[in-house]
CSV table of C-alpha atoms in Angstrom, one decimal:
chain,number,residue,atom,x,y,z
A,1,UNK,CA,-37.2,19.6,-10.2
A,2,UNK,CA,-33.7,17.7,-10.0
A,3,UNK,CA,-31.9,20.9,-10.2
A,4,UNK,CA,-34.0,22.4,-7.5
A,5,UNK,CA,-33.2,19.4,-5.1
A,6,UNK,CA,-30.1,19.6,-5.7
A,7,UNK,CA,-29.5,23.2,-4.9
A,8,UNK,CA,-31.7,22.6,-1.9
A,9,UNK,CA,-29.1,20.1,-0.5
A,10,UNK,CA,-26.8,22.3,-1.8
A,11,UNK,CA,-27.9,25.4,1.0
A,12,UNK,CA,-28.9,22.9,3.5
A,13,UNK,CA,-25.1,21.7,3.7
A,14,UNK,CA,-23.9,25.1,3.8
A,15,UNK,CA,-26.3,26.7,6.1
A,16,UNK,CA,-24.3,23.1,8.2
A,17,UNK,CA,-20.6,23.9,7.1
A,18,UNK,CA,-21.2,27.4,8.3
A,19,UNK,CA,-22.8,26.6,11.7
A,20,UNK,CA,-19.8,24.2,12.5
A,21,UNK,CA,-17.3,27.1,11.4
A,22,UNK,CA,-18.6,29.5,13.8
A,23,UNK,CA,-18.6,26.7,16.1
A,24,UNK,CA,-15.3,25.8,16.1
A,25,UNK,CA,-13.9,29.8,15.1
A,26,UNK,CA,-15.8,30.5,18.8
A,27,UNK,CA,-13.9,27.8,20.7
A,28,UNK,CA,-10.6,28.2,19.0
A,29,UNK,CA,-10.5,31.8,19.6
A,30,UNK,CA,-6.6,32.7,19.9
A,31,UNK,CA,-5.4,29.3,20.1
A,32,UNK,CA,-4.3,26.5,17.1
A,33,UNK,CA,-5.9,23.6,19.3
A,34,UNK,CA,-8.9,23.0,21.1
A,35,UNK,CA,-9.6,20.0,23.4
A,36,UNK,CA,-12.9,20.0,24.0
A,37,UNK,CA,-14.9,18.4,27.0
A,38,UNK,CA,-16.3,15.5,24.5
A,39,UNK,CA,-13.3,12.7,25.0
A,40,UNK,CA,-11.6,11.9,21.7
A,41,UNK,CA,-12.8,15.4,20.2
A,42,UNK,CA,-10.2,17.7,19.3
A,43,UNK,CA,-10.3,21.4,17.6
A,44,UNK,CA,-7.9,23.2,15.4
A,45,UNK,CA,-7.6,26.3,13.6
A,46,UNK,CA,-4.7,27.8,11.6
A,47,UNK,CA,-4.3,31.8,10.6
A,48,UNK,CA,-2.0,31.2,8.1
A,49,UNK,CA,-0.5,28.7,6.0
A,50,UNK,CA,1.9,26.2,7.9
A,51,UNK,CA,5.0,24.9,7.0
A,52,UNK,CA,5.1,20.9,6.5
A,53,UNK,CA,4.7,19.6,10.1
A,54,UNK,CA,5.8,15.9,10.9
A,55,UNK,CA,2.8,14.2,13.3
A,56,UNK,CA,2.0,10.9,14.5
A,57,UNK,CA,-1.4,10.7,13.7
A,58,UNK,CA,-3.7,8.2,15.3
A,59,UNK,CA,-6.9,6.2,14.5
A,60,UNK,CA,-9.6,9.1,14.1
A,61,UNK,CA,-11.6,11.2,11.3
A,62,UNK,CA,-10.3,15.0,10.3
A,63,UNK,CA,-13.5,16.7,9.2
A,64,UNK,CA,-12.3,20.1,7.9
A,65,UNK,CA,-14.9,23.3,7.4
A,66,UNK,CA,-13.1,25.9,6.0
A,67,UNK,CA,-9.9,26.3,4.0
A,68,UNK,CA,-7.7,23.2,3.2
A,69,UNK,CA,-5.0,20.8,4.2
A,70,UNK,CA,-2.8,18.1,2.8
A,71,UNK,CA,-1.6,15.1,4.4
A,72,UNK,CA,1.5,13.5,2.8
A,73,UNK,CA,2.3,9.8,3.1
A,74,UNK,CA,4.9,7.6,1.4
A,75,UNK,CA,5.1,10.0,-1.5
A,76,UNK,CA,1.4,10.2,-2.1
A,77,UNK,CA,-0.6,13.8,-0.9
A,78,UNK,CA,-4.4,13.7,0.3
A,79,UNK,CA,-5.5,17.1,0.6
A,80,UNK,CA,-9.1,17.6,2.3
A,81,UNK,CA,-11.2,20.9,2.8
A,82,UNK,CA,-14.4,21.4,3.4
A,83,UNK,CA,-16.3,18.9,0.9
A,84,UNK,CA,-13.9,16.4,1.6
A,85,UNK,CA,-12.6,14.5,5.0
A,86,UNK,CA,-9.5,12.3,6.2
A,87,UNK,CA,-9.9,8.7,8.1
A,88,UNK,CA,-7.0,7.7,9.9
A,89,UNK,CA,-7.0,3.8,10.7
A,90,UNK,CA,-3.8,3.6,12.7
A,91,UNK,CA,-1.5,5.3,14.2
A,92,UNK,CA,0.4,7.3,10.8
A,93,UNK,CA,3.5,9.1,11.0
A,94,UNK,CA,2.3,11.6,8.4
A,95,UNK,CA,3.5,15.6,7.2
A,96,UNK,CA,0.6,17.7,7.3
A,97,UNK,CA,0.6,21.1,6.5
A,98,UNK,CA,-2.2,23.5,5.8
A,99,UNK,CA,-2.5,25.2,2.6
A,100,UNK,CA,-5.2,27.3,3.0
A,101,UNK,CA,-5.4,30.1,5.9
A,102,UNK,CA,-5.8,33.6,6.2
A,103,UNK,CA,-6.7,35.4,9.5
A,104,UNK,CA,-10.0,36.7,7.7
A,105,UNK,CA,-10.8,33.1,6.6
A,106,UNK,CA,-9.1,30.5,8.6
A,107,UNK,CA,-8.3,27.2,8.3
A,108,UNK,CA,-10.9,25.6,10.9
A,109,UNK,CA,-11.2,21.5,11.8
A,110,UNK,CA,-12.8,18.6,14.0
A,111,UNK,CA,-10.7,15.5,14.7
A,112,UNK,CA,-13.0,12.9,16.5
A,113,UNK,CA,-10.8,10.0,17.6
A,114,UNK,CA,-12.0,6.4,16.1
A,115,UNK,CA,-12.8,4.2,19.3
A,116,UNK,CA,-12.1,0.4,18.7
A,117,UNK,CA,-14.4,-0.6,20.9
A,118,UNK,CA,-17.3,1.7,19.8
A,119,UNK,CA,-16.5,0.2,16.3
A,120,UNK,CA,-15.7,-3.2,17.8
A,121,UNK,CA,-19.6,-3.2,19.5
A,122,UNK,CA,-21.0,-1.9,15.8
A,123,UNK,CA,-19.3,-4.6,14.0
A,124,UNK,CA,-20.9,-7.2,16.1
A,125,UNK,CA,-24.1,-5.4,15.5
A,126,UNK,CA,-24.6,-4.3,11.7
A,127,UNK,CA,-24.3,-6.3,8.8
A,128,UNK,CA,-20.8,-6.3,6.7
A,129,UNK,CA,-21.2,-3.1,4.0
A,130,UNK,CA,-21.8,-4.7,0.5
A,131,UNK,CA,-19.4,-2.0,-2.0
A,132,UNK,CA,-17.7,-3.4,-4.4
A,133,UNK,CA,-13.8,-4.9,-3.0
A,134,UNK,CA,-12.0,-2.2,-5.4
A,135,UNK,CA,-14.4,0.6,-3.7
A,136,UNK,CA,-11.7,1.8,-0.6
A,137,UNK,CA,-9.0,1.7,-3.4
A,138,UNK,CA,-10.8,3.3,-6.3
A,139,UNK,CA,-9.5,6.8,-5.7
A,140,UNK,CA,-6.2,5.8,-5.3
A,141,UNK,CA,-6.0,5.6,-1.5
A,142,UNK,CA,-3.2,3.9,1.0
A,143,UNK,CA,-4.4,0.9,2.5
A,144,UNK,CA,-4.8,2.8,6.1
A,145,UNK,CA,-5.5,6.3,5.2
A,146,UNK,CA,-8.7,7.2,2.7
A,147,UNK,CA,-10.3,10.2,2.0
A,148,UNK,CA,-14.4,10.4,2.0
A,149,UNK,CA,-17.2,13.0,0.5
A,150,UNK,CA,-18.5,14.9,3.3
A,151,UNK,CA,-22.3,15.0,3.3
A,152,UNK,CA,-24.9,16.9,4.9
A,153,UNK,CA,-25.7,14.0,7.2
A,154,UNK,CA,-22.7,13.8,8.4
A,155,UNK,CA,-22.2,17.4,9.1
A,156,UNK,CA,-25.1,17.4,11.0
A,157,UNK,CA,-24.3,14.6,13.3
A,158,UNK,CA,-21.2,16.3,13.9
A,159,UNK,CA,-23.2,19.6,14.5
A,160,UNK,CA,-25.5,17.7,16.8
A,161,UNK,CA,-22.0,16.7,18.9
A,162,UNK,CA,-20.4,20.5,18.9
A,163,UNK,CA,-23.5,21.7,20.0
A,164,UNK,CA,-23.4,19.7,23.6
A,165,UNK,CA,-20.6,21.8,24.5
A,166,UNK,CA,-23.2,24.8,25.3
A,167,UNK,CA,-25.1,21.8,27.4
A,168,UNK,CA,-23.0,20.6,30.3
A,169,UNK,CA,-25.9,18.5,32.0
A,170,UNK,CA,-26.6,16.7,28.9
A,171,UNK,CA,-23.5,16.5,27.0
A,172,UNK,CA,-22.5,13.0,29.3
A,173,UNK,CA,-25.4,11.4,28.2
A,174,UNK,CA,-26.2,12.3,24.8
A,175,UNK,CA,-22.6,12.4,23.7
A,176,UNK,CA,-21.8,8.8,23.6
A,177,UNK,CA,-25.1,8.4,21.6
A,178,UNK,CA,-24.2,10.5,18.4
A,179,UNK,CA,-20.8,9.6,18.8
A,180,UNK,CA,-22.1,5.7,18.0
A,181,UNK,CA,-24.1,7.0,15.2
A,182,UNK,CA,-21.2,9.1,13.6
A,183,UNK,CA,-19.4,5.6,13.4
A,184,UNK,CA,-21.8,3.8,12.3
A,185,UNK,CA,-22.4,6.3,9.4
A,186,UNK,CA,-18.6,5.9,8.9
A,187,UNK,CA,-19.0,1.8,8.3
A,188,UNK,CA,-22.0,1.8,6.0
A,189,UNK,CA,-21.0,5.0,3.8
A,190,UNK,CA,-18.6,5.1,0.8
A,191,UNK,CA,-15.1,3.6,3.0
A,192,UNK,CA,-17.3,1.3,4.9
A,193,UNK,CA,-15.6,-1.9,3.0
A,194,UNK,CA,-12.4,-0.4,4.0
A,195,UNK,CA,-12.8,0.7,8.1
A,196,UNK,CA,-14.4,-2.6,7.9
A,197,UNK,CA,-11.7,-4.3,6.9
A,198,UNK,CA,-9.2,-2.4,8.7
A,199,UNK,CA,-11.1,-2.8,11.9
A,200,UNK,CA,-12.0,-6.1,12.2
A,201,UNK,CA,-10.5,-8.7,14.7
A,202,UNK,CA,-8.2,-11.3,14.0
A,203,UNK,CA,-6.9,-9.4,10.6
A,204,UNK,CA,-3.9,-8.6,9.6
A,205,UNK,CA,-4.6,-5.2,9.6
A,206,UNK,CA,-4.9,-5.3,13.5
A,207,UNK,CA,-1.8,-7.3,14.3
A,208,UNK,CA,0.3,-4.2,12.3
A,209,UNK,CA,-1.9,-2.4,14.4
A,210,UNK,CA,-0.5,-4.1,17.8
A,211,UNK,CA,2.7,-3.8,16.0
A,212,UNK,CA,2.3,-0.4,16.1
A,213,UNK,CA,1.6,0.2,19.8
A,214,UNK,CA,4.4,-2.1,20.7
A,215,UNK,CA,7.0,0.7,18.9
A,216,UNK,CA,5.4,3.4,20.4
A,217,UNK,CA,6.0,2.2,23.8
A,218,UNK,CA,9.7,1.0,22.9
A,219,UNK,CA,11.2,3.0,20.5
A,220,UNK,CA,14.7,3.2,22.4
A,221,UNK,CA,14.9,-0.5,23.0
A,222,UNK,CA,16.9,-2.4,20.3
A,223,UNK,CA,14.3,-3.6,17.4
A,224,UNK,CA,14.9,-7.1,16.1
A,225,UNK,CA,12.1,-8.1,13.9
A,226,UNK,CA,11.8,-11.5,14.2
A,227,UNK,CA,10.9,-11.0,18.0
A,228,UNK,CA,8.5,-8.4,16.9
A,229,UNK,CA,6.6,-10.7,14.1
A,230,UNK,CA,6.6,-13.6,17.0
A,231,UNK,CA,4.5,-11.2,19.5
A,232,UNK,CA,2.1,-10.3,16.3
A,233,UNK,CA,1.7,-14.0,15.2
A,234,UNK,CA,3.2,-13.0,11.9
A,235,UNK,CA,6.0,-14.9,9.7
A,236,UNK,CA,9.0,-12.2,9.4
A,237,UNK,CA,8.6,-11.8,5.6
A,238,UNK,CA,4.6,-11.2,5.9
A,239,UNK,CA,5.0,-9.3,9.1
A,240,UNK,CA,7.5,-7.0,6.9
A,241,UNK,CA,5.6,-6.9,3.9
A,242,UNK,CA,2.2,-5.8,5.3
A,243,UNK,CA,3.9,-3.2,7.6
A,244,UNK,CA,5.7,-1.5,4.8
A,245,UNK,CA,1.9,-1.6,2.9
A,246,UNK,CA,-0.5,0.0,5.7
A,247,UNK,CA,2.2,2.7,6.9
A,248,UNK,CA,4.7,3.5,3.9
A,249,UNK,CA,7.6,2.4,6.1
A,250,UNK,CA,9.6,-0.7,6.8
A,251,UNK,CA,9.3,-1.2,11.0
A,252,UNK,CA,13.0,-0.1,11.4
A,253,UNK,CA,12.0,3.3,9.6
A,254,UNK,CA,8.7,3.5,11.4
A,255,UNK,CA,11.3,3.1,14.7
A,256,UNK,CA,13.7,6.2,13.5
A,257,UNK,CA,11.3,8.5,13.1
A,258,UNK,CA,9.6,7.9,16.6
A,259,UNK,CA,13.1,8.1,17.6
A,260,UNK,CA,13.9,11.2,16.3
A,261,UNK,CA,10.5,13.3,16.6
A,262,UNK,CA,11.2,12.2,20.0
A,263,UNK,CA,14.6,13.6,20.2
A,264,UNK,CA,13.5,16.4,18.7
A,265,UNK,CA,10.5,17.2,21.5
A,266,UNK,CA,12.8,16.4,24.4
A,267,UNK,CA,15.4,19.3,22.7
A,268,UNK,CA,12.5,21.8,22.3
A,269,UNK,CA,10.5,20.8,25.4
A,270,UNK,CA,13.4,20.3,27.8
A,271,UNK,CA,16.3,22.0,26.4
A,272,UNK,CA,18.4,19.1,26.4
A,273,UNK,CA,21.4,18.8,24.0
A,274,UNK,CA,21.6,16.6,21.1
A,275,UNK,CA,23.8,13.8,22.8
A,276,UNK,CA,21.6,13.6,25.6
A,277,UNK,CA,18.5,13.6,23.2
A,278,UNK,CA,20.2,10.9,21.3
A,279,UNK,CA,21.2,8.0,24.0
A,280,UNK,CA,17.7,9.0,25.8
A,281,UNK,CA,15.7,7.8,22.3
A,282,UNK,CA,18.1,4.7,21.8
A,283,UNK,CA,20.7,6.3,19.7
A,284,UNK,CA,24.3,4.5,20.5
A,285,UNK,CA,26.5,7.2,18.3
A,286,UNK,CA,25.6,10.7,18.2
A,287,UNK,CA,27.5,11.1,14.8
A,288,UNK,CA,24.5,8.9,13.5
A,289,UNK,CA,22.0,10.6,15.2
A,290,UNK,CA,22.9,13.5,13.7
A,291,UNK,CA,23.0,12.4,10.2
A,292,UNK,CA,20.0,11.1,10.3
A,293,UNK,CA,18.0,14.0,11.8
A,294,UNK,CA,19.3,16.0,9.5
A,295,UNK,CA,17.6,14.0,6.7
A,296,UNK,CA,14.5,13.6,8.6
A,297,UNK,CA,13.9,17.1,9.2
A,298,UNK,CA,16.4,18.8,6.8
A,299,UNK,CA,18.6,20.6,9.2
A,300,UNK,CA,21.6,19.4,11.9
A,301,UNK,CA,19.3,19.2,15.4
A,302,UNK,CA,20.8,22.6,16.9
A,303,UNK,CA,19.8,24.7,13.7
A,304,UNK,CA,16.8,23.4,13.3
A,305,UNK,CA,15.7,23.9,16.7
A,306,UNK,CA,16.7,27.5,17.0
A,307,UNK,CA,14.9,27.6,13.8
A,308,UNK,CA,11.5,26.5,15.6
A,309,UNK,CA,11.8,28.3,18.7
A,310,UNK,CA,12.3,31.6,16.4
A,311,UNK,CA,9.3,30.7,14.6
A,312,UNK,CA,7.4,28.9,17.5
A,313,UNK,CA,6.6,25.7,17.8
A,314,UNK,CA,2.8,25.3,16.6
A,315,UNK,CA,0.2,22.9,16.9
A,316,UNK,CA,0.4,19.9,14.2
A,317,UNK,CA,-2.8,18.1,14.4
A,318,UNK,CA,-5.4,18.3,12.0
């Protein structure tokens, strides 16, 4: 009787897996992204294998359906596919890179964006998860990115929400609803301790998290960290220390490579030089900026981007 329940659930989630892959194959027809009419819901689909892809990627769930992918972070690789998602907590700069693709069989995913104040309004409302402490950490994960079993319930929640793009009228509506129950499946399932923790107000979590934006929005200004620590509430050495731990970078790296994926968009996008790209990101000497693009992305910043418009530039979400 066990076995037969379990091969039951077995068909039942791939009889889900493979509605949400012709889904998603439908929309994504002939393009690598996907932005659907649901805000904070985002498609993707990959042909072939990619090449390691730098992104900046923000608070939000990767639920992938077919093939596989790998997310690398401070020198530790998560690789998801289609028993297996990605939660994002903050904003990450992470290389992604998809390692499973063919054109017969391609690489097919859902990114739903985390909303803080959804998750702020459930907090409020449900009762603190009760896993163990060790549970967010017992497979190994970094403190603001975790990877989670996906289950039938969840694919069919997330079923539920692809399927309001065939229903216009009701997708305003009913939308926001299963969006609220997606994350509040997130906070009571196996990495509820850990979104709880990382979402909660007041934590530390959260001021790295303000941190964070702060960067974003002034990369090319001059970074002096005791100012920064100030505007979180944070003492310099704790402000430092937790930084390093959520994202796998001290604040002054987490700077650079804003800096130079910046640099390297305004090139590609714009067809500036590298001097210009350089003082518009902050960069006082262009001798530096060069060096140090060239270890970021392994090439000097003219070669490498001849290299991508030869290859095209392609999507890098997830």
């Amino acid at each position: 009787m066990k076995q037969e329940l379990l091969g039951v659930q077995a068909d039942t989630f791939e009889a889900l897996r493979a509605a949400l892959t012709q889904r998603i194959a439908r929309w994504t027809d002939g393009a690598e992204q996907f932005d659907t009419a649901i805000p904070g819901l985002a498609f993707y689909r990959h042909d072939t294998p990619t090449p390691p892809m730098n992104c900046m990627v923000g608070p939000s769930i990767a639920l992938t359906v077919q093939g596989a992918k790998c997310a690398l972070l401070g020198g530790r690789s998560y690789s998801y596919h289609s028993g297996r998602h990605l939660i994002a907590a903050l904003n990450l700069p992470v290389v992604l890179q998809a390692v499973e693709a063919h054109p017969d069989r391609p690489y097919l995913s859902l990114v739903l964006e985390l909303d803080a104040r959804g998750i702020a309004e459930l907090l409020m409302q449900a009762a603190p998860p009760t896993f163990p402490a060790h549970a967010s950490t017992a497979s190994g994960l970094a403190p603001s990115l975790a990877l989670g079993d996906t289950t039938g319930a969840l694919l069919e929640l997330f079923l539920r929400l692809v399927k309001l793009l065939d229903e216009p009228a009701a997708l305003p509506v009913i939308a926001p609803l299963v969006r609220k129950e997606i994350f509040y499946r997130l906070l009571t399932g196996e990495q509820g301790t850990w979104l709880w923790q990382m979402a909660s107000a007041g934590s530390q979590n959260q001021r790295i998290a303000r941190a964070i934006e702060w960067l974003k929005l002034n990369f090319a200004r001059p970074l002096r960290i005791e100012e920064l620590a100030a505007h979180v509430q944070m003492s310099p050495s704790r402000f430092h220390h937790h930084f390093r731990a959520l994202t796998a970078m001290s604040p002054l790296q987490f700077q650079k490579w804003l800096r130079l994926n910046e640099a390297r968009r305004l090139m590609l996008a714009d067809c500036i030089d590298a001097s210009s790209a350089a003082f518009q990101v902050g960069y006082e000497s262009p001798s530096q900026f060069s060096r140090e693009y060239g270890r970021l992305f392994g090439a000097p910043p003219r070669r490498d981007i001849e290299d991508l418009r030869q290859k095209g530039a392609g999507a890098g979400g997830r």
